[in-house]
mmCIF file of C-alpha atoms in Angstrom:
data_model
loop_
_atom_site.group_PDB
_atom_site.id
_atom_site.type_symbol
_atom_site.label_atom_id
_atom_site.label_comp_id
_atom_site.label_asym_id
_atom_site.label_seq_id
_atom_site.Cartn_x
_atom_site.Cartn_y
_atom_site.Cartn_z
ATOM 1 C CA MET A 1 -12.261 14.849 -28.909
ATOM 2 C CA ASP A 2 -9.478 14.225 -31.384
ATOM 3 C CA ASP A 3 -7.345 11.433 -29.777
ATOM 4 C CA ASP A 4 -4.263 12.548 -31.743
ATOM 5 C CA ARG A 5 -4.001 15.924 -30.068
ATOM 6 C CA PRO A 6 -1.134 16.585 -27.656
ATOM 7 C CA VAL A 7 -1.826 16.984 -23.932
ATOM 8 C CA ALA A 8 -0.343 19.638 -21.582
ATOM 9 C CA LEU A 9 2.243 17.213 -20.178
ATOM 10 C CA ASP A 10 3.757 16.907 -23.662
ATOM 11 C CA GLU A 11 5.140 20.419 -23.240
ATOM 12 C CA TYR A 12 7.722 19.126 -20.714
ATOM 13 C CA PRO A 13 10.897 17.128 -21.513
ATOM 14 C CA VAL A 14 9.718 13.994 -19.711
ATOM 15 C CA HIS A 15 9.026 11.617 -22.585
ATOM 16 C CA GLN A 16 10.398 8.080 -22.476
ATOM 17 C CA ALA A 17 9.127 6.997 -25.900
ATOM 18 C CA PRO A 18 8.098 8.736 -29.175
ATOM 19 C CA LEU A 19 4.486 8.935 -27.937
ATOM 20 C CA SER A 20 2.216 11.469 -26.343
ATOM 21 C CA MET A 21 2.328 11.344 -22.542
ATOM 22 C CA LYS A 22 -1.318 10.193 -22.524
ATOM 23 C CA HIS A 23 -0.248 6.900 -24.174
ATOM 24 C CA HIS A 24 1.699 4.107 -22.480
ATOM 25 C CA VAL A 25 4.536 2.443 -24.323
ATOM 26 C CA SER A 26 2.960 -0.951 -23.542
ATOM 27 C CA GLY A 27 -0.362 -2.227 -24.887
ATOM 28 C CA ASP A 28 -0.860 -4.546 -21.933
ATOM 29 C CA ARG A 29 -4.329 -3.878 -20.442
ATOM 30 C CA ASN A 30 -2.861 -4.394 -16.939
ATOM 31 C CA VAL A 31 -0.646 -1.244 -17.049
ATOM 32 C CA TYR A 32 -1.079 0.866 -13.924
ATOM 33 C CA ASP A 33 0.330 3.904 -12.111
ATOM 34 C CA ARG A 34 -0.760 4.499 -8.502
ATOM 35 C CA CYS A 35 0.029 5.538 -4.970
ATOM 36 C CA ILE A 36 -0.961 4.663 -1.423
ATOM 37 C CA PHE A 37 -0.695 6.748 1.742
ATOM 38 C CA HIS A 38 -0.977 5.550 5.375
ATOM 39 C CA VAL A 39 -1.766 7.837 8.257
ATOM 40 C CA LEU A 40 -1.797 6.269 11.750
ATOM 41 C CA ASP A 41 -1.937 7.557 15.281
ATOM 42 C CA HIS A 42 0.525 6.158 17.822
ATOM 43 C CA SER A 43 -2.134 4.838 20.229
ATOM 44 C CA GLY A 44 -3.851 2.606 17.671
ATOM 45 C CA ARG A 45 -7.124 4.521 17.680
ATOM 46 C CA ALA A 46 -7.155 5.185 13.929
ATOM 47 C CA LEU A 47 -5.565 3.950 10.672
ATOM 48 C CA LEU A 48 -6.331 5.881 7.503
ATOM 49 C CA ILE A 49 -5.336 4.416 4.102
ATOM 50 C CA ALA A 50 -5.826 6.463 0.904
ATOM 51 C CA GLY A 51 -4.734 5.929 -2.647
ATOM 52 C CA LEU A 52 -5.279 6.778 -6.300
ATOM 53 C CA GLY A 53 -4.613 4.790 -9.480
ATOM 54 C CA VAL A 54 -4.493 5.414 -13.219
ATOM 55 C CA TYR A 55 -4.991 2.578 -15.757
ATOM 56 C CA PRO A 56 -4.096 4.037 -19.185
ATOM 57 C CA ASN A 57 -5.109 1.039 -21.328
ATOM 58 C CA THR A 58 -8.477 0.509 -19.743
ATOM 59 C CA GLY A 59 -9.251 4.234 -19.559
ATOM 60 C CA VAL A 60 -9.972 4.253 -15.792
ATOM 61 C CA VAL A 61 -8.908 6.449 -12.920
ATOM 62 C CA ASP A 62 -10.011 5.544 -9.387
ATOM 63 C CA ALA A 63 -9.310 6.376 -5.806
ATOM 64 C CA TYR A 64 -10.258 5.186 -2.327
ATOM 65 C CA ALA A 65 -9.890 5.931 1.366
ATOM 66 C CA THR A 66 -10.584 3.779 4.406
ATOM 67 C CA LEU A 67 -10.486 4.636 8.115
ATOM 68 C CA ARG A 68 -10.287 1.875 10.732
ATOM 69 C CA THR A 69 -11.416 3.023 14.134
ATOM 70 C CA GLY A 70 -12.599 0.455 16.682
ATOM 71 C CA ASP A 71 -14.562 -2.218 14.889
ATOM 72 C CA ARG A 72 -15.711 0.139 12.150
ATOM 73 C CA LEU A 73 -14.134 0.598 8.755
ATOM 74 C CA HIS A 74 -15.361 3.719 6.941
ATOM 75 C CA ALA A 75 -14.771 3.548 3.181
ATOM 76 C CA VAL A 76 -15.054 5.970 0.261
ATOM 77 C CA ARG A 77 -14.393 4.806 -3.265
ATOM 78 C CA ALA A 78 -14.634 6.702 -6.573
ATOM 79 C CA SER A 79 -14.038 5.878 -10.246
ATOM 80 C CA ASP A 80 -14.291 7.739 -13.547
ATOM 81 C CA ALA A 81 -13.142 7.819 -17.149
ATOM 82 C CA LEU A 82 -9.477 8.750 -17.403
ATOM 83 C CA GLY A 83 -8.974 12.217 -18.851
ATOM 84 C CA ASP A 84 -5.952 13.893 -20.478
ATOM 85 C CA ASP A 85 -4.769 15.876 -17.443
ATOM 86 C CA ARG A 86 -2.471 13.455 -15.644
ATOM 87 C CA MET A 87 -1.429 16.226 -13.163
ATOM 88 C CA ARG A 88 -4.985 16.316 -11.738
ATOM 89 C CA LEU A 89 -5.061 13.622 -9.082
ATOM 90 C CA GLU A 90 -8.764 13.858 -8.240
ATOM 91 C CA VAL A 91 -11.691 11.431 -8.480
ATOM 92 C CA GLY A 92 -15.123 12.309 -7.019
ATOM 93 C CA PRO A 93 -14.640 13.549 -3.425
ATOM 94 C CA LEU A 94 -11.023 12.271 -3.210
ATOM 95 C CA ARG A 95 -8.009 14.440 -4.131
ATOM 96 C CA ILE A 96 -4.233 14.252 -3.792
ATOM 97 C CA THR A 97 -2.215 17.447 -4.434
ATOM 98 C CA VAL A 98 1.527 17.241 -4.945
ATOM 99 C CA ASP A 99 2.587 20.470 -3.238
ATOM 100 C CA GLU A 100 6.282 19.691 -3.461
ATOM 101 C CA PRO A 101 7.412 16.506 -5.263
ATOM 102 C CA LEU A 102 8.975 13.925 -2.891
ATOM 103 C CA ARG A 103 8.357 16.245 0.046
ATOM 104 C CA ARG A 104 4.805 17.504 0.735
ATOM 105 C CA PHE A 105 1.266 16.455 -0.226
ATOM 106 C CA THR A 106 -2.290 17.464 0.572
ATOM 107 C CA LEU A 107 -4.738 14.604 0.989
ATOM 108 C CA SER A 108 -8.474 15.425 1.048
ATOM 109 C CA CYS A 109 -11.828 13.818 1.011
ATOM 110 C CA ALA A 110 -14.860 16.098 0.769
ATOM 111 C CA ALA A 111 -17.736 15.435 3.147
ATOM 112 C CA ASP A 112 -20.943 13.959 1.799
ATOM 113 C CA PRO A 113 -23.744 16.565 2.256
ATOM 114 C CA ALA A 114 -26.229 13.731 2.655
ATOM 115 C CA ASP A 115 -24.203 12.084 5.417
ATOM 116 C CA PRO A 116 -22.342 14.614 7.581
ATOM 117 C CA ASP A 117 -21.081 11.741 9.797
ATOM 118 C CA GLY A 118 -19.368 10.042 6.903
ATOM 119 C CA LEU A 119 -15.651 9.936 6.283
ATOM 120 C CA SER A 120 -13.910 13.168 5.340
ATOM 121 C CA PHE A 121 -10.427 14.584 5.849
ATOM 122 C CA ASP A 122 -8.029 17.386 5.035
ATOM 123 C CA LEU A 123 -4.390 16.456 5.712
ATOM 124 C CA THR A 124 -0.868 17.550 4.963
ATOM 125 C CA TRP A 125 1.569 14.670 4.540
ATOM 126 C CA THR A 126 5.261 15.768 4.867
ATOM 127 C CA ALA A 127 8.320 13.514 4.252
ATOM 128 C CA ASP A 128 10.976 13.356 6.924
ATOM 129 C CA PHE A 129 13.382 11.109 4.972
ATOM 130 C CA PRO A 130 14.376 10.738 1.323
ATOM 131 C CA ALA A 131 12.388 8.302 -0.814
ATOM 132 C CA LEU A 132 13.856 4.808 -1.057
ATOM 133 C CA TRP A 133 13.651 2.541 -4.112
ATOM 134 C CA GLU A 134 12.232 -0.896 -3.421
ATOM 135 C CA PRO A 135 13.511 -3.873 -5.406
ATOM 136 C CA HIS A 136 12.396 -4.271 -8.968
ATOM 137 C CA HIS A 137 9.375 -6.579 -8.651
ATOM 138 C CA LEU A 138 8.840 -9.345 -11.240
ATOM 139 C CA GLN A 139 6.353 -12.238 -11.247
ATOM 140 C CA ARG A 140 5.390 -14.721 -13.935
ATOM 141 C CA THR A 141 2.368 -17.041 -14.029
ATOM 142 C CA GLY A 142 2.319 -19.877 -16.493
ATOM 143 C CA GLY A 143 5.282 -18.338 -18.292
ATOM 144 C CA ARG A 144 3.559 -15.009 -18.740
ATOM 145 C CA LEU A 145 4.722 -11.772 -17.097
ATOM 146 C CA THR A 146 1.848 -10.897 -14.778
ATOM 147 C CA LEU A 147 3.545 -8.338 -12.538
ATOM 148 C CA GLU A 148 6.362 -5.934 -13.147
ATOM 149 C CA GLY A 149 6.495 -3.051 -10.756
ATOM 150 C CA ARG A 150 8.836 -0.193 -9.842
ATOM 151 C CA ARG A 151 8.181 1.304 -6.417
ATOM 152 C CA PHE A 152 9.592 3.735 -3.956
ATOM 153 C CA VAL A 153 8.630 4.195 -0.287
ATOM 154 C CA GLN A 154 8.835 7.115 2.071
ATOM 155 C CA ALA A 155 8.045 7.994 5.685
ATOM 156 C CA GLY A 156 7.054 11.268 7.368
ATOM 157 C CA ARG A 157 4.582 13.132 9.509
ATOM 158 C CA CYS A 158 1.002 14.310 9.080
ATOM 159 C CA ALA A 159 -1.205 17.177 10.261
ATOM 160 C CA GLY A 160 -4.854 18.091 9.787
ATOM 161 C CA VAL A 161 -8.281 16.716 10.600
ATOM 162 C CA ILE A 162 -10.143 13.446 9.990
ATOM 163 C CA ARG A 163 -13.862 13.106 10.623
ATOM 164 C CA ALA A 164 -15.963 9.904 10.666
ATOM 165 C CA GLY A 165 -18.861 8.418 12.620
ATOM 166 C CA GLY A 166 -19.385 11.568 14.656
ATOM 167 C CA GLU A 167 -15.701 11.620 15.753
ATOM 168 C CA ARG A 168 -13.083 14.231 14.990
ATOM 169 C CA PHE A 169 -9.413 13.243 14.985
ATOM 170 C CA GLU A 170 -6.859 15.990 15.297
ATOM 171 C CA VAL A 171 -3.843 14.778 13.370
ATOM 172 C CA THR A 172 -0.611 16.226 14.768
ATOM 173 C CA ALA A 173 3.084 15.663 14.150
ATOM 174 C CA GLY A 174 4.666 13.672 16.980
ATOM 175 C CA GLU A 175 1.449 11.756 17.657
ATOM 176 C CA TRP A 176 0.757 10.550 14.100
ATOM 177 C CA THR A 177 3.044 8.918 11.489
ATOM 178 C CA GLY A 178 2.710 8.744 7.710
ATOM 179 C CA THR A 179 4.135 6.298 5.200
ATOM 180 C CA ARG A 180 3.594 6.144 1.450
ATOM 181 C CA ASP A 181 4.279 3.929 -1.529
ATOM 182 C CA ARG A 182 4.427 5.044 -5.200
ATOM 183 C CA SER A 183 4.409 2.360 -7.897
ATOM 184 C CA TRP A 184 3.860 1.828 -11.594
ATOM 185 C CA GLY A 185 4.200 -0.958 -14.169
ATOM 186 C CA VAL A 186 2.034 -3.991 -14.919
ATOM 187 C CA ARG A 187 -0.277 -5.503 -12.334
ATOM 188 C CA PRO A 188 -3.362 -7.747 -12.842
ATOM 189 C CA ILE A 189 -6.676 -5.992 -13.312
ATOM 190 C CA PRO A 190 -9.822 -8.189 -12.803
ATOM 191 C CA GLY A 191 -11.824 -9.203 -15.819
ATOM 192 C CA GLU A 192 -9.299 -11.026 -17.973
ATOM 193 C CA GLU A 193 -9.616 -14.774 -18.615
ATOM 194 C CA PRO A 194 -6.767 -16.549 -16.800
ATOM 195 C CA GLY A 195 -6.278 -19.272 -19.475
ATOM 196 C CA ARG A 196 -3.541 -21.702 -18.493
ATOM 197 C CA ALA A 197 -2.559 -19.370 -15.628
ATOM 198 C CA ALA A 198 -5.149 -21.223 -13.466
ATOM 199 C CA GLU A 199 -2.964 -24.349 -13.780
ATOM 200 C CA SER A 200 0.069 -22.413 -12.420
ATOM 201 C CA ARG A 201 -1.513 -21.116 -9.219
ATOM 202 C CA PRO A 202 1.303 -21.217 -6.561
ATOM 203 C CA GLU A 203 0.990 -23.568 -3.591
ATOM 204 C CA GLY A 204 1.689 -20.645 -1.291
ATOM 205 C CA PHE A 205 2.643 -16.971 -1.059
ATOM 206 C CA HIS A 206 4.093 -15.134 1.936
ATOM 207 C CA TRP A 207 4.489 -11.335 1.869
ATOM 208 C CA LEU A 208 5.911 -8.742 4.295
ATOM 209 C CA TRP A 209 6.240 -4.992 3.550
ATOM 210 C CA ILE A 210 7.368 -3.059 6.627
ATOM 211 C CA PRO A 211 8.155 0.674 6.550
ATOM 212 C CA MET A 212 9.280 1.783 10.066
ATOM 213 C CA ARG A 213 9.733 5.482 10.961
ATOM 214 C CA PHE A 214 11.855 6.471 13.981
ATOM 215 C CA ASP A 215 12.730 10.013 14.968
ATOM 216 C CA ASP A 216 16.212 9.816 13.412
ATOM 217 C CA ARG A 217 15.958 6.998 10.915
ATOM 218 C CA PHE A 218 13.713 5.089 8.555
ATOM 219 C CA VAL A 219 13.991 1.295 8.188
ATOM 220 C CA MET A 220 12.414 -0.628 5.306
ATOM 221 C CA VAL A 221 11.993 -4.375 5.120
ATOM 222 C CA VAL A 222 10.441 -6.295 2.210
ATOM 223 C CA ALA A 223 10.280 -10.051 1.885
ATOM 224 C CA GLN A 224 8.309 -12.279 -0.486
ATOM 225 C CA GLU A 225 8.582 -16.053 -0.261
ATOM 226 C CA ASP A 226 7.198 -19.157 -2.033
ATOM 227 C CA ALA A 227 5.582 -22.074 -0.299
ATOM 228 C CA ASP A 228 8.963 -23.636 0.639
ATOM 229 C CA GLY A 229 10.364 -20.387 1.920
ATOM 230 C CA TYR A 230 12.363 -19.527 -1.202
ATOM 231 C CA ARG A 231 12.903 -15.750 -1.162
ATOM 232 C CA THR A 232 11.900 -14.036 -4.419
ATOM 233 C CA LEU A 233 12.020 -10.445 -3.158
ATOM 234 C CA ASN A 234 14.259 -9.118 -0.425
ATOM 235 C CA GLN A 235 15.243 -5.790 1.133
ATOM 236 C CA ALA A 236 16.453 -4.494 4.483
ATOM 237 C CA GLN A 237 17.651 -0.957 4.418
ATOM 238 C CA LEU A 238 18.306 1.938 6.843
ATOM 239 C CA VAL A 239 17.808 5.545 5.655
ATOM 240 C CA ARG A 240 19.124 8.601 7.492
ATOM 241 C CA ASN A 241 19.219 12.169 6.345
ATOM 242 C CA GLY A 242 22.555 13.259 4.888
ATOM 243 C CA ARG A 243 24.119 9.782 5.050
ATOM 244 C CA ARG A 244 24.396 6.890 2.625
ATOM 245 C CA ASP A 245 21.722 4.232 2.931
ATOM 246 C CA THR A 246 22.830 1.165 4.941
ATOM 247 C CA GLN A 247 21.999 -2.429 3.986
ATOM 248 C CA LEU A 248 20.927 -4.556 6.953
ATOM 249 C CA GLY A 249 21.459 -8.089 5.684
ATOM 250 C CA TRP A 250 18.928 -10.830 5.067
ATOM 251 C CA PRO A 251 15.793 -10.078 7.138
ATOM 252 C CA ARG A 252 14.196 -12.883 9.123
ATOM 253 C CA THR A 253 10.854 -12.363 10.861
ATOM 254 C CA GLU A 254 9.376 -14.418 13.716
ATOM 255 C CA ILE A 255 5.612 -13.819 13.903
ATOM 256 C CA ALA A 256 3.297 -14.649 16.812
ATOM 257 C CA TYR A 257 -0.132 -15.333 15.298
ATOM 258 C CA ARG A 258 -3.511 -15.275 17.041
ATOM 259 C CA PRO A 259 -4.416 -18.975 17.469
ATOM 260 C CA GLY A 260 -6.757 -20.305 14.821
ATOM 261 C CA THR A 261 -5.840 -17.525 12.361
ATOM 262 C CA ARG A 262 -3.014 -16.069 10.334
ATOM 263 C CA HIS A 263 -3.492 -12.680 12.046
ATOM 264 C CA PRO A 264 -0.202 -11.412 13.489
ATOM 265 C CA GLU A 265 -0.292 -10.066 17.049
ATOM 266 C CA SER A 266 3.415 -9.322 17.476
ATOM 267 C CA ALA A 267 6.716 -10.084 15.756
ATOM 268 C CA VAL A 268 10.454 -9.812 15.931
ATOM 269 C CA VAL A 269 12.418 -8.745 12.779
ATOM 270 C CA HIS A 270 15.973 -9.978 12.852
ATOM 271 C CA LEU A 271 18.531 -7.876 10.868
ATOM 272 C CA THR A 272 22.313 -7.486 10.753
ATOM 273 C CA ASP A 273 24.314 -4.271 10.704
ATOM 274 C CA PRO A 274 27.278 -3.919 8.230
ATOM 275 C CA GLY A 275 29.716 -5.011 10.950
ATOM 276 C CA GLY A 276 27.840 -8.306 11.472
ATOM 277 C CA LYS A 277 26.158 -7.249 14.729
ATOM 278 C CA PRO A 278 22.656 -8.698 15.104
ATOM 279 C CA LEU A 279 19.784 -6.224 15.311
ATOM 280 C CA GLU A 280 16.317 -6.998 16.576
ATOM 281 C CA ILE A 281 13.174 -4.907 15.892
ATOM 282 C CA GLY A 282 10.171 -5.617 18.104
ATOM 283 C CA VAL A 283 6.752 -5.284 16.537
ATOM 284 C CA GLU A 284 3.465 -4.615 18.369
ATOM 285 C CA ILE A 285 0.306 -4.572 16.265
ATOM 286 C CA LEU A 286 -1.960 -1.556 17.123
ATOM 287 C CA ALA A 287 -4.766 -1.668 14.494
ATOM 288 C CA SER A 288 -5.479 -3.719 11.384
ATOM 289 C CA SER A 289 -7.126 -2.884 8.078
ATOM 290 C CA PRO A 290 -7.647 -5.729 5.544
ATOM 291 C CA LEU A 291 -7.113 -4.321 2.046
ATOM 292 C CA ALA A 292 -9.761 -6.689 0.606
ATOM 293 C CA VAL A 293 -12.378 -4.803 2.639
ATOM 294 C CA GLY A 294 -13.163 -1.313 1.351
ATOM 295 C CA ALA A 295 -9.766 -0.584 -0.239
ATOM 296 C CA GLY A 296 -10.274 -2.489 -3.501
ATOM 297 C CA TYR A 297 -7.395 -4.957 -3.328
ATOM 298 C CA PRO A 298 -7.994 -8.570 -4.370
ATOM 299 C CA PRO A 299 -9.905 -10.650 -3.574
ATOM 300 C CA ALA A 300 -12.413 -7.920 -2.746
ATOM 301 C CA GLY A 301 -15.905 -8.912 -3.847
ATOM 302 C CA ASP A 302 -17.602 -5.529 -4.194
ATOM 303 C CA TRP A 303 -15.018 -3.399 -6.052
ATOM 304 C CA GLN A 304 -11.424 -3.770 -7.274
ATOM 305 C CA HIS A 305 -8.934 -1.249 -8.704
ATOM 306 C CA GLY A 306 -8.968 -0.578 -12.424
ATOM 307 C CA THR A 307 -12.467 -1.942 -13.064
ATOM 308 C CA TRP A 308 -14.920 0.162 -15.063
ATOM 309 C CA GLN A 309 -17.735 1.381 -12.849
ATOM 310 C CA GLY A 310 -19.148 3.976 -15.232
ATOM 311 C CA ARG A 311 -18.621 7.762 -15.173
ATOM 312 C CA ASP A 312 -18.678 9.730 -11.915
ATOM 313 C CA TRP A 313 -19.098 6.622 -9.739
ATOM 314 C CA THR A 314 -18.860 7.168 -5.948
ATOM 315 C CA ASP A 315 -19.579 4.649 -3.214
ATOM 316 C CA ARG A 316 -19.564 5.172 0.534
ATOM 317 C CA ARG A 317 -20.113 2.496 3.115
ATOM 318 C CA VAL A 318 -19.262 1.396 6.658
ATOM 319 C CA TYR A 319 -18.100 -2.173 7.384
ATOM 320 C CA ASP A 320 -18.442 -3.889 10.693
ATOM 321 C CA LEU A 321 -15.187 -5.767 11.377
ATOM 322 C CA SER A 322 -16.216 -7.160 14.769
ATOM 323 C CA ASP A 323 -17.170 -10.510 13.180
ATOM 324 C CA PRO A 324 -14.347 -11.805 10.926
ATOM 325 C CA SER A 325 -16.704 -14.464 9.448
ATOM 326 C CA ALA A 326 -18.749 -11.638 7.887
ATOM 327 C CA HIS A 327 -15.738 -10.871 5.590
ATOM 328 C CA PRO A 328 -14.359 -14.335 4.612
ATOM 329 C CA LEU A 329 -12.383 -12.958 1.676
ATOM 330 C CA ALA A 330 -10.343 -10.736 3.961
ATOM 331 C CA ALA A 331 -8.348 -13.770 5.177
ATOM 332 C CA TYR A 332 -7.071 -14.308 1.592
ATOM 333 C CA GLY A 333 -5.901 -10.771 1.078
ATOM 334 C CA VAL A 334 -3.106 -8.559 2.348
ATOM 335 C CA THR A 335 -3.725 -6.716 5.625
ATOM 336 C CA ASP A 336 -2.097 -3.451 6.640
ATOM 337 C CA HIS A 337 -1.367 -3.346 10.393
ATOM 338 C CA ALA A 338 -0.525 -0.074 12.158
ATOM 339 C CA ALA A 339 2.389 -1.010 14.413
ATOM 340 C CA ARG A 340 4.742 0.191 17.091
ATOM 341 C CA PHE A 341 8.413 -0.744 16.624
ATOM 342 C CA THR A 342 11.352 -0.880 19.074
ATOM 343 C CA LEU A 343 15.005 -0.793 18.109
ATOM 344 C CA ASP A 344 17.987 -0.297 20.425
ATOM 345 C CA GLY A 345 15.919 1.769 22.897
ATOM 346 C CA ARG A 346 14.185 3.771 20.107
ATOM 347 C CA THR A 347 10.437 3.661 19.536
ATOM 348 C CA GLY A 348 8.991 4.038 16.045
ATOM 349 C CA HIS A 349 5.748 3.606 14.167
ATOM 350 C CA GLY A 350 4.710 2.457 10.759
ATOM 351 C CA ILE A 351 3.032 -0.342 8.812
ATOM 352 C CA PHE A 352 3.424 -4.107 9.184
ATOM 353 C CA GLU A 353 1.886 -5.264 5.918
ATOM 354 C CA HIS A 354 1.320 -8.992 5.925
ATOM 355 C CA GLY A 355 -0.167 -11.624 3.632
ATOM 356 C CA SER A 356 0.213 -15.364 3.886
ATOM 357 C CA PHE A 357 -1.845 -17.722 1.718
ATOM 358 C CA GLY A 358 -1.546 -21.456 1.153
ATOM 359 C CA ARG A 359 1.444 -23.450 2.216
ATOM 360 C CA HIS A 360 4.413 -21.734 3.910
ATOM 361 C CA ASP A 361 6.889 -24.217 5.377
ATOM 362 C CA PRO A 362 8.831 -21.759 7.576
ATOM 363 C CA SER A 363 5.590 -20.741 9.310
ATOM 364 C CA GLY A 364 4.271 -24.255 9.616
ATOM 365 C CA PHE A 365 1.303 -23.602 7.332
ATOM 366 C CA THR A 366 0.533 -26.742 5.254
ATOM 367 C CA ASP A 367 -2.261 -25.538 2.910
ATOM 368 C CA PHE A 368 -4.834 -22.802 2.327
ATOM 369 C CA THR A 369 -6.874 -23.831 5.380
ATOM 370 C CA SER A 370 -3.923 -24.100 7.800
ATOM 371 C CA THR A 371 -3.768 -21.646 10.645
ATOM 372 C CA ALA A 372 -1.652 -20.963 13.751
ATOM 373 C CA ARG A 373 -2.120 -23.285 16.723
#
């Protein structure tokens, strides 16, 4: 194939640089462009996470889906060489179809003929609220820019069918909630020598990403803190249809951890309305899915996003999460928790994404081995 030939997307007036749309303006190998969808039922029986990523400068496209139900985590992962058709969001058995941008999507995972009890699904994800920009995310390690991301988040409802382990889940609006995150920029891909970056490893990192969908509103909270509690990323915003977004002050979160762990069991998110009135959102954890198990997020040991696995690679497996010691790396990765939220008599659902590693003075964690008492 002649690499200088235009691609179909070049026909549209969407260019941001004098390059073909198949080329990225940056030569950084860590350039990425990806999405993640969450689908959760309101009783905590099931949490589905699915995503797809493109890595233009390593020539990789990959996708994954995990379903947490009980102590089982069903996972499907697929990877391939990146082609020229960027409108085709499909890898192996996993596919995302943009039926209506910023509004409606079809998520599907084809069944494995050799394993009819394996994970498969066919879902429609529909937005109930406008997409919300998250803060521009910048991170440097040893003076080098290692992360620069632009993201938006959205909440909605889902309908369809999920199958796994001999069970069939009927996904219906009103009993299931969907959230999604769309991001692109630069983010570390495994396989590059760290150089002096190893000397600049932070003493601690504390992360919260909390999309909360209520019937009449969507609330988004983001907080990233250093070891001493210094806030490097911050957002607390209320979205309602037909009205201007409302800022809700400086979020503060009290987390009740399971003793001997950093696993949150409940929390209270403290916000402030524009008039200065305190707001409290209660958080009840329903189900948990560690992103380092099955979903390809660091520090996963079996597969990570953007890594070359060869052409037409597909992997299916089931993890047993009943014994946390069987997955020691999960404790050092971000975990997505399906959660129930309460606010001023309203009940909502969404994701309480949490990661806390190393020292975090506000939480009383003193080092990487420190846990809740």
